[in-house]
Coordinates of C-alpha atoms and ligand atoms in Angstrom, one line a residue:
M221 CA 88.9 38.8 86.4
P222 CA 91.7 38.5 89.0
V223 CA 91.1 40.5 92.2
I224 CA 94.5 41.5 93.6
L225 CA 95.3 43.0 97.0
A226 CA 98.6 44.8 96.9
I227 CA 100.8 46.1 99.7
E228 CA 103.6 48.7 99.6
S229 CA 105.8 49.3 102.6
S230 CA 109.4 49.9 101.3
C231 CA 110.1 53.3 102.9
D232 CA 107.8 55.5 105.0
E233 CA 104.4 55.1 103.3
T234 CA 102.1 52.3 104.2
S235 CA 99.9 51.7 101.3
A236 CA 97.2 49.1 100.2
S237 CA 95.4 48.9 96.9
V238 CA 92.8 46.7 95.3
C239 CA 93.0 46.0 91.5
V240 CA 90.3 44.1 89.6
D241 CA 91.2 42.9 86.1
G242 CA 93.8 45.6 85.7
E243 CA 91.6 48.4 87.0
I244 CA 92.6 50.2 90.3
L245 CA 89.6 50.4 92.6
S246 CA 91.4 51.8 95.6
N247 CA 94.7 53.2 96.7
V248 CA 95.0 54.0 100.4
I249 CA 98.3 55.7 101.4
A250 CA 99.1 56.3 105.1
N251 CA 101.9 58.8 105.4
Q252 CA 104.3 58.8 108.4
T253 CA 104.7 62.2 109.9
I254 CA 106.9 61.0 112.8
H255 CA 110.1 61.5 110.7
E256 CA 109.7 65.2 110.2
A257 CA 111.3 66.0 113.6
Y258 CA 114.5 64.0 112.6
G259 CA 115.1 65.5 109.1
G260 CA 114.9 62.1 107.4
V261 CA 113.4 58.7 107.6
V262 CA 114.4 56.8 110.8
P263 CA 114.2 53.1 109.7
E264 CA 113.3 51.6 113.1
L265 CA 110.5 54.1 113.6
A266 CA 109.3 53.5 110.0
S267 CA 108.9 49.7 110.7
R268 CA 107.0 50.3 113.9
V269 CA 104.5 52.7 112.2
H270 CA 104.1 50.3 109.3
Q271 CA 103.0 47.7 111.9
Q272 CA 100.4 50.1 113.3
N273 CA 99.1 51.2 109.9
I274 CA 99.1 48.1 107.8
V275 CA 95.8 46.5 109.0
P276 CA 93.8 49.7 108.9
A277 CA 95.2 50.6 105.4
V278 CA 94.2 47.2 104.0
Q279 CA 90.8 47.4 105.6
Q280 CA 90.2 50.8 104.1
A281 CA 91.5 49.7 100.7
L282 CA 89.0 46.8 100.7
L283 CA 86.2 49.1 101.9
N284 CA 86.9 51.7 99.2
A285 CA 87.0 49.0 96.5
K286 CA 83.8 47.4 97.9
V287 CA 85.6 44.1 97.9
S288 CA 85.5 41.4 100.6
K289 CA 88.5 39.4 101.8
N290 CA 86.9 36.3 100.3
D291 CA 86.9 37.9 96.8
I292 CA 90.7 38.2 96.6
D293 CA 92.6 35.9 94.2
A294 CA 96.2 36.9 94.9
V295 CA 98.2 39.0 97.4
A296 CA 101.0 41.2 96.0
F297 CA 103.7 43.0 97.9
T298 CA 106.9 45.0 97.4
R299 CA 109.9 42.7 97.9
G300 CA 112.6 45.4 97.5
P301 CA 114.5 47.6 97.1
G302 CA 113.9 49.5 100.3
L303 CA 114.4 49.6 104.1
L304 CA 114.6 46.0 105.3
G305 CA 112.5 46.5 108.4
S306 CA 109.8 48.4 106.5
L307 CA 109.7 45.7 103.7
L308 CA 109.5 43.0 106.3
V309 CA 106.2 44.3 107.7
G310 CA 104.6 44.3 104.2
V311 CA 106.1 40.9 103.2
S312 CA 105.0 39.3 106.5
F313 CA 101.5 40.7 106.3
A314 CA 101.1 39.5 102.7
K315 CA 102.5 36.0 103.5
A316 CA 100.2 35.7 106.6
F317 CA 97.2 36.9 104.6
A318 CA 97.9 34.5 101.7
L319 CA 98.5 31.6 104.1
A320 CA 95.3 32.2 106.0
K321 CA 93.2 32.5 102.8
N322 CA 95.2 29.9 100.8
L323 CA 96.0 32.4 98.1
P324 CA 99.0 32.8 95.7
L325 CA 101.6 35.5 96.4
I326 CA 103.1 37.9 93.9
D327 CA 106.4 39.6 94.6
I328 CA 107.1 42.9 93.0
N329 CA 110.2 45.0 92.4
H330 CA 109.5 48.6 93.7
M331 CA 111.5 50.3 90.9
Q332 CA 109.7 48.2 88.2
A333 CA 106.4 49.1 89.8
H334 CA 107.2 52.9 89.6
I335 CA 107.6 52.4 85.8
L336 CA 104.6 50.1 85.4
A337 CA 102.4 52.7 87.1
H338 CA 102.1 54.1 83.5
F339 CA 99.9 51.1 82.7
I340 CA 97.2 52.3 85.2
A341 CA 96.1 55.1 82.8
E342 CA 94.1 54.6 79.7
R343 CA 96.9 56.1 77.6
K344 CA 99.8 53.7 77.9
P345 CA 103.4 53.9 76.5
S346 CA 104.4 51.3 73.8
F347 CA 107.5 49.0 74.1
P348 CA 110.3 49.8 73.9
F349 CA 110.1 53.1 75.8
L350 CA 112.5 55.1 78.0
C351 CA 111.7 55.9 81.5
L352 CA 113.5 58.5 83.7
T353 CA 113.0 57.1 87.2
V354 CA 113.7 59.6 89.9
S355 CA 113.1 59.0 93.5
G356 CA 114.6 59.5 97.0
G357 CA 117.0 56.6 96.4
H358 CA 117.3 56.2 92.7
T359 CA 118.0 58.2 89.5
Q360 CA 117.9 56.0 86.5
I361 CA 117.2 56.0 82.7
V362 CA 115.6 52.7 82.0
L363 CA 115.1 51.1 78.6
V364 CA 111.8 49.3 79.1
K365 CA 111.6 46.5 76.5
D366 CA 108.6 44.7 78.1
Y367 CA 106.7 44.6 81.4
F368 CA 109.4 42.8 83.2
D369 CA 112.3 43.2 80.8
M370 CA 114.1 46.4 81.8
E371 CA 117.6 47.6 81.4
V372 CA 119.3 50.5 83.2
I373 CA 121.2 52.5 80.6
G374 CA 122.2 55.3 83.0
Q375 CA 122.2 56.0 86.7
T376 CA 123.5 58.2 89.4
L377 CA 127.1 57.7 90.5
D378 CA 126.4 59.3 93.9
D379 CA 123.3 61.0 95.2
A380 CA 119.8 60.5 93.8
A381 CA 117.9 63.5 92.5
G382 CA 115.4 63.3 95.3
E383 CA 118.2 63.2 97.8
A384 CA 119.7 66.4 96.2
M385 CA 116.3 68.0 96.7
D386 CA 115.9 66.8 100.3
K387 CA 119.5 67.8 101.2
T388 CA 119.1 71.3 99.7
S389 CA 115.9 71.8 101.7
K390 CA 117.8 70.8 104.8
I391 CA 120.5 73.4 104.1
L392 CA 117.7 75.9 103.7
G393 CA 116.3 74.9 107.1
L394 CA 113.1 73.4 105.6
P395 CA 111.5 70.3 107.2
Y396 CA 111.7 66.8 105.7
P397 CA 110.7 65.7 103.1
G398 CA 112.0 68.7 101.3
G399 CA 111.2 68.0 97.7
P400 CA 107.6 69.1 97.8
L401 CA 108.7 72.3 99.7
I402 CA 111.4 73.1 97.2
D403 CA 108.6 72.7 94.5
K404 CA 106.2 75.0 96.4
H405 CA 108.7 77.8 97.0
A406 CA 110.1 77.5 93.5
R407 CA 106.7 78.6 92.1
T408 CA 107.3 82.0 93.6
G409 CA 110.9 82.5 92.4
N410 CA 113.0 83.2 89.3
P411 CA 114.7 80.0 88.0
D412 CA 117.5 82.0 86.4
A413 CA 118.3 84.0 89.5
Y414 CA 121.3 81.8 90.4
K415 CA 123.4 79.5 88.3
F416 CA 124.7 76.1 89.7
P417 CA 127.1 73.9 87.8
E418 CA 126.1 71.1 85.4
P419 CA 128.4 68.1 86.0
Q420 CA 130.1 66.7 82.9
I421 CA 129.6 62.9 83.3
P422 CA 130.1 60.7 80.3
G423 CA 127.3 58.5 78.8
F424 CA 123.9 58.6 80.4
D425 CA 125.0 58.6 84.0
F426 CA 124.3 61.3 86.5
S427 CA 126.1 62.9 89.5
F428 CA 124.5 65.2 92.0
S429 CA 127.2 65.5 94.7
G430 CA 129.0 68.4 93.1
V431 CA 125.8 70.4 92.6
K432 CA 124.9 69.7 96.3
T433 CA 128.3 71.0 97.4
A434 CA 128.0 74.0 95.2
I435 CA 124.6 74.8 96.7
L436 CA 126.0 74.3 100.2
Y437 CA 128.9 76.8 99.6
F438 CA 126.6 79.2 97.8
I439 CA 124.2 79.4 100.8
R440 CA 127.0 79.4 103.4
D441 CA 128.9 82.3 101.7
N442 CA 125.7 84.4 101.1
V443 CA 124.4 83.8 104.7
A444 CA 127.8 84.9 106.0
A445 CA 127.4 88.2 104.1
N446 CA 123.7 88.6 104.9
P447 CA 122.1 86.5 107.7
N448 CA 118.6 87.0 106.1
F449 CA 119.7 85.8 102.7
I450 CA 117.6 82.6 102.8
Q451 CA 114.4 84.3 104.0
E452 CA 114.8 87.1 101.5
N453 CA 115.5 84.9 98.5
L454 CA 113.9 81.6 99.2
G455 CA 111.8 81.5 96.1
D456 CA 114.7 82.4 93.8
I457 CA 117.0 79.8 95.5
C458 CA 114.4 77.0 95.2
A459 CA 113.5 77.9 91.6
S460 CA 117.2 78.0 90.6
V461 CA 118.0 74.7 92.3
E462 CA 114.9 73.0 90.9
K463 CA 115.8 74.2 87.4
R464 CA 119.4 72.9 87.6
I465 CA 118.3 69.5 88.9
A466 CA 115.6 69.3 86.1
T467 CA 118.0 70.3 83.3
I468 CA 120.7 67.8 84.5
L469 CA 118.0 65.1 84.2
L470 CA 116.4 66.2 81.0
N471 CA 119.7 66.8 79.1
K472 CA 120.7 63.2 79.7
L473 CA 117.2 62.0 78.9
K474 CA 117.4 63.8 75.5
R475 CA 120.7 62.3 74.7
A476 CA 119.4 58.8 75.5
A477 CA 116.3 59.3 73.4
E478 CA 118.4 60.3 70.5
A479 CA 120.9 57.5 70.9
Y480 CA 118.2 54.8 71.2
N481 CA 115.9 56.6 68.6
I482 CA 112.9 56.2 71.0
K483 CA 109.9 58.6 71.0
D484 CA 107.9 57.2 73.9
I485 CA 109.3 58.8 76.9
A486 CA 108.1 58.4 80.5
L487 CA 108.8 59.9 83.9
A488 CA 108.4 57.9 87.2
G489 CA 109.3 58.0 90.9
G490 CA 108.6 60.5 93.7
V491 CA 110.5 63.4 92.0
S492 CA 108.2 63.1 89.0
A493 CA 105.7 65.0 91.1
N494 CA 108.0 68.0 90.7
T495 CA 106.3 70.9 88.8
G496 CA 109.5 72.2 87.1
L497 CA 110.5 68.7 85.9
R498 CA 107.0 67.9 84.6
E499 CA 106.8 71.2 82.7
G500 CA 110.4 70.8 81.4
L501 CA 109.7 67.3 80.1
T502 CA 106.4 68.4 78.5
N503 CA 108.2 71.2 76.7
L504 CA 111.1 69.0 75.7
G505 CA 108.7 66.4 74.4
A506 CA 106.8 68.9 72.3
A507 CA 110.0 70.3 70.8
N508 CA 111.2 66.8 69.9
G509 CA 108.0 65.1 68.8
W510 CA 108.0 62.7 71.7
N511 CA 105.0 61.0 73.2
V512 CA 105.4 62.0 76.9
F513 CA 104.0 60.0 79.7
I514 CA 103.8 61.6 83.2
P515 CA 101.9 59.8 86.0
K516 CA 99.0 61.3 88.0
F517 CA 100.3 62.8 91.2
E518 CA 99.0 60.0 93.4
Y519 CA 101.0 57.4 91.4
C520 CA 104.3 59.4 91.5
T521 CA 105.3 58.9 95.1
D522 CA 105.2 55.5 96.8
N523 CA 101.8 53.9 96.5
A524 CA 100.3 50.3 96.3
A525 CA 98.4 50.9 93.1
M526 CA 101.7 50.7 91.2
I527 CA 102.4 47.4 93.0
A528 CA 98.9 46.2 92.1
I529 CA 99.2 47.0 88.4
A530 CA 102.6 45.3 88.2
A531 CA 101.1 42.3 90.0
Y532 CA 98.3 42.1 87.5
Y533 CA 100.8 41.6 84.6
K534 CA 102.7 39.0 86.6
Y535 CA 99.4 37.3 87.4
L536 CA 98.7 37.1 83.7
K537 CA 102.1 35.5 83.2
G538 CA 101.4 33.0 86.0
E539 CA 104.4 34.0 88.0
F540 CA 103.8 33.5 91.7
A541 CA 106.1 33.4 94.8
G542 CA 106.2 30.8 97.6
Q543 CA 105.9 31.2 101.3
E544 CA 109.7 31.0 101.6
I545 CA 110.2 34.4 99.9
A546 CA 112.1 37.1 101.9
P547 CA 112.5 40.9 101.3
L548 CA 115.6 42.3 99.7
A549 CA 117.0 45.7 100.7
R550 CA 118.9 45.8 97.4
M551 CA 117.1 44.5 94.3
P552 CA 118.3 45.4 90.8
I553 CA 115.6 46.3 88.3
S554 CA 116.9 43.6 86.0
P555 CA 119.0 40.6 87.1
L556 CA 121.7 41.6 84.5
T557 CA 122.4 45.0 85.9
P558 CA 124.6 45.5 89.1
Ligands
KG4_831 O1 109.5 57.4 95.0 P1 109.5 58.1 96.4 O2 108.1 58.4 97.0 O3 110.2 57.2 97.4 C1 111.4 56.5 97.1 O4 111.2 55.4 96.6 O5 112.5 57.1 97.4 O6 110.3 59.4 96.2 C2 110.5 60.3 97.3 C3 111.3 61.5 96.9 C4 111.8 62.4 98.0 O7 113.2 62.7 97.8 C5 110.9 63.6 97.9 O8 111.5 64.8 98.4 C6 110.8 63.6 96.4 O9 110.6 62.3 96.0 N1 109.6 64.5 95.9 C7 109.7 65.6 95.3 C8 108.4 66.1 95.1 N2 107.5 65.2 95.7 C9 108.3 64.2 96.2 N3 110.8 66.3 94.8 C10 110.6 67.4 94.1 N4 109.3 68.0 94.0 C11 108.2 67.3 94.4 N5 107.0 67.9 94.2
ZN832 ZN1 109.6 54.8 95.4

């Protein structure tokens, strides 16, 4: 019955979770609003807010789980990838806590954790499965052979899908983070109103920089002709952008599923909260006889519950880290991939 305290601090969410024997008992997420004014995450500010939030987040997670500090068997944390200063706060906290309580440490790869979030739910995918992992920093199709045996079979050559969402929202004058706002406005618009190009990239790789430039020129030209173009057509623009990004992702995922003859297909990462992408994958899965796995909203964007569940499986394997462990800004999902 291991009781695991898990910490996530890789970007701009400070999160703490308690997991008992593979069951998540709490998942506290402190969002940082300070970055809104800057149109993106400011790393130095993120680190400072993590420092303020981490102790209250852990205290709340223990309280919600009705677990005392003395009940904890291991402390887990995100080692990377992420912003180094942000990671450092979580890693230092976990190390200090473990040292004070004489507990083992468990280091977790953030991208593996996004995928392992699927093991929180009752209904779990079977190995091997494919996972489309789409976040602010990553866009990958991952062949998941086992809990910690993952292979990236396709990835973005330039921007991540979340970045494309966030940059589009910036062009539209919407505040950061733009993904959820694109989603909100898309619900009121026609996804077929405007057509943006689909890049022709070989294999299972992606590219979003061409689409981003096409969107930029499209908005610029239309605003030059009509200064109210954005306000008058916000729903249609967001719906069309969302549809193009979702179809780029899903067309590649379909090709990968066919090539690897895999029917268990999962979605992970912050962009998996997107309504159009969730609906698109559900429909594609129904048409192709897939077993589709989409995380609950609270486990899509960054959270410590996914770190806790990943740590539970590492605990069962007896894999622990020592006090010398340091965070890594770059950390591949598997040691074999670049
Ligand atoms: O996984 P995540 O929380 O952080 C990273 O590890 O990057 O992903 C954040 C990304 C941001 O780009 C955000 O705009 C996007 O996920 N996102 C969404 C939605 N919710 C979050 N994009 C589209 N629709 C959403 N509903
Ligand atoms: Zn993430």
